[in-house]
């Protein structure tokens, strides 16, 4: 599975950004998907996890400001290849939101069939990240 984030940038406090993540995979079935972030010198921090039915759950620092979603999975002609996208709409951004943002995907075997937010950035696969910088 390959994941590629985009949409990061610099914005003033109170502004908005929309991150996207293009995912392509071979013989892979995503179960939990989501986003996490990491600021310089700080621990990895979960942002949002999306369950297979599309319901998203957020960590407290971003609750009410961020909205995560996943597009329907597209099966490419051969049946073994698939692609989908994740999105993270970020509104009312704060300087403390400054970090590298990563999208992530886990199979059912990797997460044990339960989408815990604590698993974000610990197991599964993720991309190279996209930088978000919020100035005051």
PDB file of C-alpha atoms in Angstrom:
ATOM      1  CA  UNK A   1       0.000   0.000   0.000  1.00  0.00           C
ATOM      2  CA  UNK A   2       1.268   3.479  -0.872  1.00  0.00           C
ATOM      3  CA  UNK A   3      -0.035   6.678   0.667  1.00  0.00           C
ATOM      4  CA  UNK A   4       0.740  10.232  -0.431  1.00  0.00           C
ATOM      5  CA  UNK A   5      -0.391  13.303   1.472  1.00  0.00           C
ATOM      6  CA  UNK A   6      -0.940  16.750  -0.049  1.00  0.00           C
ATOM      7  CA  UNK A   7      -2.523  20.081   0.778  1.00  0.00           C
ATOM      8  CA  UNK A   8      -0.286  21.302   3.561  1.00  0.00           C
ATOM      9  CA  UNK A   9       0.933  24.869   3.749  1.00  0.00           C
ATOM     10  CA  UNK A  10       1.182  28.005   5.844  1.00  0.00           C
ATOM     11  CA  UNK A  11      -1.887  29.773   7.182  1.00  0.00           C
ATOM     12  CA  UNK A  12      -2.722  32.334   9.825  1.00  0.00           C
ATOM     13  CA  UNK A  13      -4.548  31.390  13.000  1.00  0.00           C
ATOM     14  CA  UNK A  14      -8.264  31.041  12.374  1.00  0.00           C
ATOM     15  CA  UNK A  15      -7.730  29.933   8.798  1.00  0.00           C
ATOM     16  CA  UNK A  16      -8.497  26.626   7.097  1.00  0.00           C
ATOM     17  CA  UNK A  17      -6.679  23.941   5.143  1.00  0.00           C
ATOM     18  CA  UNK A  18      -7.841  20.750   3.474  1.00  0.00           C
ATOM     19  CA  UNK A  19      -5.433  17.845   3.401  1.00  0.00           C
ATOM     20  CA  UNK A  20      -5.818  14.951   1.008  1.00  0.00           C
ATOM     21  CA  UNK A  21      -4.241  11.519   0.873  1.00  0.00           C
ATOM     22  CA  UNK A  22      -4.105   9.414  -2.280  1.00  0.00           C
ATOM     23  CA  UNK A  23      -3.844   5.711  -1.565  1.00  0.00           C
ATOM     24  CA  UNK A  24      -3.049   2.927  -3.974  1.00  0.00           C
ATOM     25  CA  UNK A  25      -2.792  -0.719  -3.000  1.00  0.00           C
ATOM     26  CA  UNK A  26      -2.311  -4.238  -4.297  1.00  0.00           C
ATOM     27  CA  UNK A  27      -4.057  -7.158  -2.601  1.00  0.00           C
ATOM     28  CA  UNK A  28      -4.894  -4.952   0.366  1.00  0.00           C
ATOM     29  CA  UNK A  29      -8.099  -4.292   2.264  1.00  0.00           C
ATOM     30  CA  UNK A  30      -8.132  -1.223   4.480  1.00  0.00           C
ATOM     31  CA  UNK A  31      -9.988  -1.408   7.770  1.00  0.00           C
ATOM     32  CA  UNK A  32      -9.123   1.563   9.998  1.00  0.00           C
ATOM     33  CA  UNK A  33      -7.848   4.714   8.321  1.00  0.00           C
ATOM     34  CA  UNK A  34      -7.026   8.105   9.696  1.00  0.00           C
ATOM     35  CA  UNK A  35      -4.568  10.865  10.428  1.00  0.00           C
ATOM     36  CA  UNK A  36      -1.894  11.611  12.980  1.00  0.00           C
ATOM     37  CA  UNK A  37       0.621  14.428  13.355  1.00  0.00           C
ATOM     38  CA  UNK A  38       4.012  15.099  14.829  1.00  0.00           C
ATOM     39  CA  UNK A  39       5.535  18.448  15.709  1.00  0.00           C
ATOM     40  CA  UNK A  40       9.319  18.920  16.063  1.00  0.00           C
ATOM     41  CA  UNK A  41      10.523  17.701  19.427  1.00  0.00           C
ATOM     42  CA  UNK A  42       7.113  16.340  20.366  1.00  0.00           C
ATOM     43  CA  UNK A  43       5.502  12.921  20.521  1.00  0.00           C
ATOM     44  CA  UNK A  44       3.331  11.595  17.739  1.00  0.00           C
ATOM     45  CA  UNK A  45      -0.298  12.607  18.305  1.00  0.00           C
ATOM     46  CA  UNK A  46      -3.431  11.029  16.878  1.00  0.00           C
ATOM     47  CA  UNK A  47      -5.849  13.332  15.088  1.00  0.00           C
ATOM     48  CA  UNK A  48      -8.739  11.265  13.726  1.00  0.00           C
ATOM     49  CA  UNK A  49      -9.561   7.639  13.049  1.00  0.00           C
ATOM     50  CA  UNK A  50     -12.148   6.476  10.529  1.00  0.00           C
ATOM     51  CA  UNK A  51     -13.959   3.197  11.020  1.00  0.00           C
ATOM     52  CA  UNK A  52     -14.896   0.950   8.068  1.00  0.00           C
ATOM     53  CA  UNK A  53     -18.427   2.365   7.997  1.00  0.00           C
ATOM     54  CA  UNK A  54     -17.055   5.876   7.566  1.00  0.00           C
ATOM     55  CA  UNK A  55     -17.658   7.161  11.082  1.00  0.00           C
ATOM     56  CA  UNK A  56     -14.792   9.335  12.282  1.00  0.00           C
ATOM     57  CA  UNK A  57     -13.622   9.890  15.831  1.00  0.00           C
ATOM     58  CA  UNK A  58     -11.369  12.724  16.897  1.00  0.00           C
ATOM     59  CA  UNK A  59      -8.885  13.411  19.632  1.00  0.00           C
ATOM     60  CA  UNK A  60      -9.762  16.203  22.025  1.00  0.00           C
ATOM     61  CA  UNK A  61      -7.355  18.887  20.679  1.00  0.00           C
ATOM     62  CA  UNK A  62      -9.068  18.884  17.266  1.00  0.00           C
ATOM     63  CA  UNK A  63     -12.629  17.933  18.132  1.00  0.00           C
ATOM     64  CA  UNK A  64     -15.136  20.372  16.641  1.00  0.00           C
ATOM     65  CA  UNK A  65     -12.566  21.914  14.290  1.00  0.00           C
ATOM     66  CA  UNK A  66     -11.386  19.042  12.073  1.00  0.00           C
ATOM     67  CA  UNK A  67     -13.453  16.748   9.844  1.00  0.00           C
ATOM     68  CA  UNK A  68     -12.036  13.499   8.454  1.00  0.00           C
ATOM     69  CA  UNK A  69     -13.533  11.505   5.599  1.00  0.00           C
ATOM     70  CA  UNK A  70     -12.747   8.651   3.255  1.00  0.00           C
ATOM     71  CA  UNK A  71     -13.884   8.256  -0.331  1.00  0.00           C
ATOM     72  CA  UNK A  72     -15.299   4.968  -1.555  1.00  0.00           C
ATOM     73  CA  UNK A  73     -12.707   2.412  -2.563  1.00  0.00           C
ATOM     74  CA  UNK A  74     -12.284   2.020  -6.319  1.00  0.00           C
ATOM     75  CA  UNK A  75     -11.422  -1.428  -7.583  1.00  0.00           C
ATOM     76  CA  UNK A  76      -9.206  -1.240 -10.639  1.00  0.00           C
ATOM     77  CA  UNK A  77     -10.006  -3.569 -13.536  1.00  0.00           C
ATOM     78  CA  UNK A  78      -7.860  -6.539 -12.479  1.00  0.00           C
ATOM     79  CA  UNK A  79      -9.541  -6.736  -9.099  1.00  0.00           C
ATOM     80  CA  UNK A  80      -6.286  -6.944  -7.200  1.00  0.00           C
ATOM     81  CA  UNK A  81      -5.523  -3.228  -7.333  1.00  0.00           C
ATOM     82  CA  UNK A  82      -7.515  -0.581  -5.536  1.00  0.00           C
ATOM     83  CA  UNK A  83      -7.356   3.114  -4.792  1.00  0.00           C
ATOM     84  CA  UNK A  84      -9.101   5.553  -2.500  1.00  0.00           C
ATOM     85  CA  UNK A  85      -8.600   8.940  -0.898  1.00  0.00           C
ATOM     86  CA  UNK A  86      -8.702  10.337   2.616  1.00  0.00           C
ATOM     87  CA  UNK A  87      -9.401  13.956   3.461  1.00  0.00           C
ATOM     88  CA  UNK A  88      -8.922  16.121   6.506  1.00  0.00           C
ATOM     89  CA  UNK A  89     -10.733  19.455   6.589  1.00  0.00           C
ATOM     90  CA  UNK A  90      -9.104  21.680   9.205  1.00  0.00           C
ATOM     91  CA  UNK A  91     -10.918  24.825  10.298  1.00  0.00           C
ATOM     92  CA  UNK A  92     -10.173  27.454  12.929  1.00  0.00           C
ATOM     93  CA  UNK A  93      -6.530  26.443  12.908  1.00  0.00           C
ATOM     94  CA  UNK A  94      -4.356  27.322  15.894  1.00  0.00           C
ATOM     95  CA  UNK A  95      -0.570  27.722  16.181  1.00  0.00           C
ATOM     96  CA  UNK A  96      -0.468  24.514  18.221  1.00  0.00           C
ATOM     97  CA  UNK A  97      -1.769  22.653  15.167  1.00  0.00           C
ATOM     98  CA  UNK A  98       1.605  23.226  13.490  1.00  0.00           C
ATOM     99  CA  UNK A  99       3.038  19.806  12.664  1.00  0.00           C
ATOM    100  CA  UNK A 100       3.776  17.275   9.956  1.00  0.00           C
ATOM    101  CA  UNK A 101       0.514  15.494   9.153  1.00  0.00           C
ATOM    102  CA  UNK A 102       0.394  11.870   8.070  1.00  0.00           C
ATOM    103  CA  UNK A 103      -2.436   9.758   6.694  1.00  0.00           C
ATOM    104  CA  UNK A 104      -2.499   6.129   7.703  1.00  0.00           C
ATOM    105  CA  UNK A 105      -4.223   2.846   6.917  1.00  0.00           C
ATOM    106  CA  UNK A 106      -4.470  -0.444   8.816  1.00  0.00           C
ATOM    107  CA  UNK A 107      -5.799  -3.835   7.859  1.00  0.00           C
ATOM    108  CA  UNK A 108      -8.212  -5.696  10.096  1.00  0.00           C
ATOM    109  CA  UNK A 109      -5.418  -8.078  11.100  1.00  0.00           C
ATOM    110  CA  UNK A 110      -3.137  -5.188  12.061  1.00  0.00           C
ATOM    111  CA  UNK A 111      -5.681  -3.453  14.304  1.00  0.00           C
ATOM    112  CA  UNK A 112      -7.384  -6.578  15.623  1.00  0.00           C
ATOM    113  CA  UNK A 113     -10.706  -5.451  14.238  1.00  0.00           C
ATOM    114  CA  UNK A 114     -10.968  -2.456  16.568  1.00  0.00           C
ATOM    115  CA  UNK A 115     -10.097   1.094  15.516  1.00  0.00           C
ATOM    116  CA  UNK A 116      -8.376   2.540  18.567  1.00  0.00           C
ATOM    117  CA  UNK A 117      -7.126   6.112  18.219  1.00  0.00           C
ATOM    118  CA  UNK A 118      -4.019   5.073  20.166  1.00  0.00           C
ATOM    119  CA  UNK A 119      -3.012   2.900  17.198  1.00  0.00           C
ATOM    120  CA  UNK A 120      -2.562   5.918  14.910  1.00  0.00           C
ATOM    121  CA  UNK A 121       1.080   6.124  13.857  1.00  0.00           C
ATOM    122  CA  UNK A 122       1.977   2.955  15.731  1.00  0.00           C
ATOM    123  CA  UNK A 123       0.828   0.192  13.393  1.00  0.00           C
ATOM    124  CA  UNK A 124      -0.216   0.094   9.761  1.00  0.00           C
ATOM    125  CA  UNK A 125       1.191   2.136   6.884  1.00  0.00           C
ATOM    126  CA  UNK A 126       1.561   5.863   6.356  1.00  0.00           C
ATOM    127  CA  UNK A 127       2.928   8.351   3.864  1.00  0.00           C
ATOM    128  CA  UNK A 128       5.779  10.863   3.933  1.00  0.00           C
ATOM    129  CA  UNK A 129       3.623  13.562   5.479  1.00  0.00           C
ATOM    130  CA  UNK A 130       2.646  17.114   4.595  1.00  0.00           C
ATOM    131  CA  UNK A 131       3.688  20.139   6.644  1.00  0.00           C
ATOM    132  CA  UNK A 132       1.096  22.442   8.200  1.00  0.00           C
ATOM    133  CA  UNK A 133       2.296  25.705   9.723  1.00  0.00           C
ATOM    134  CA  UNK A 134      -0.081  28.042  11.559  1.00  0.00           C
ATOM    135  CA  UNK A 135       1.144  31.498  12.519  1.00  0.00           C
ATOM    136  CA  UNK A 136      -0.380  33.685  15.219  1.00  0.00           C
TER     137      UNK A 136
END
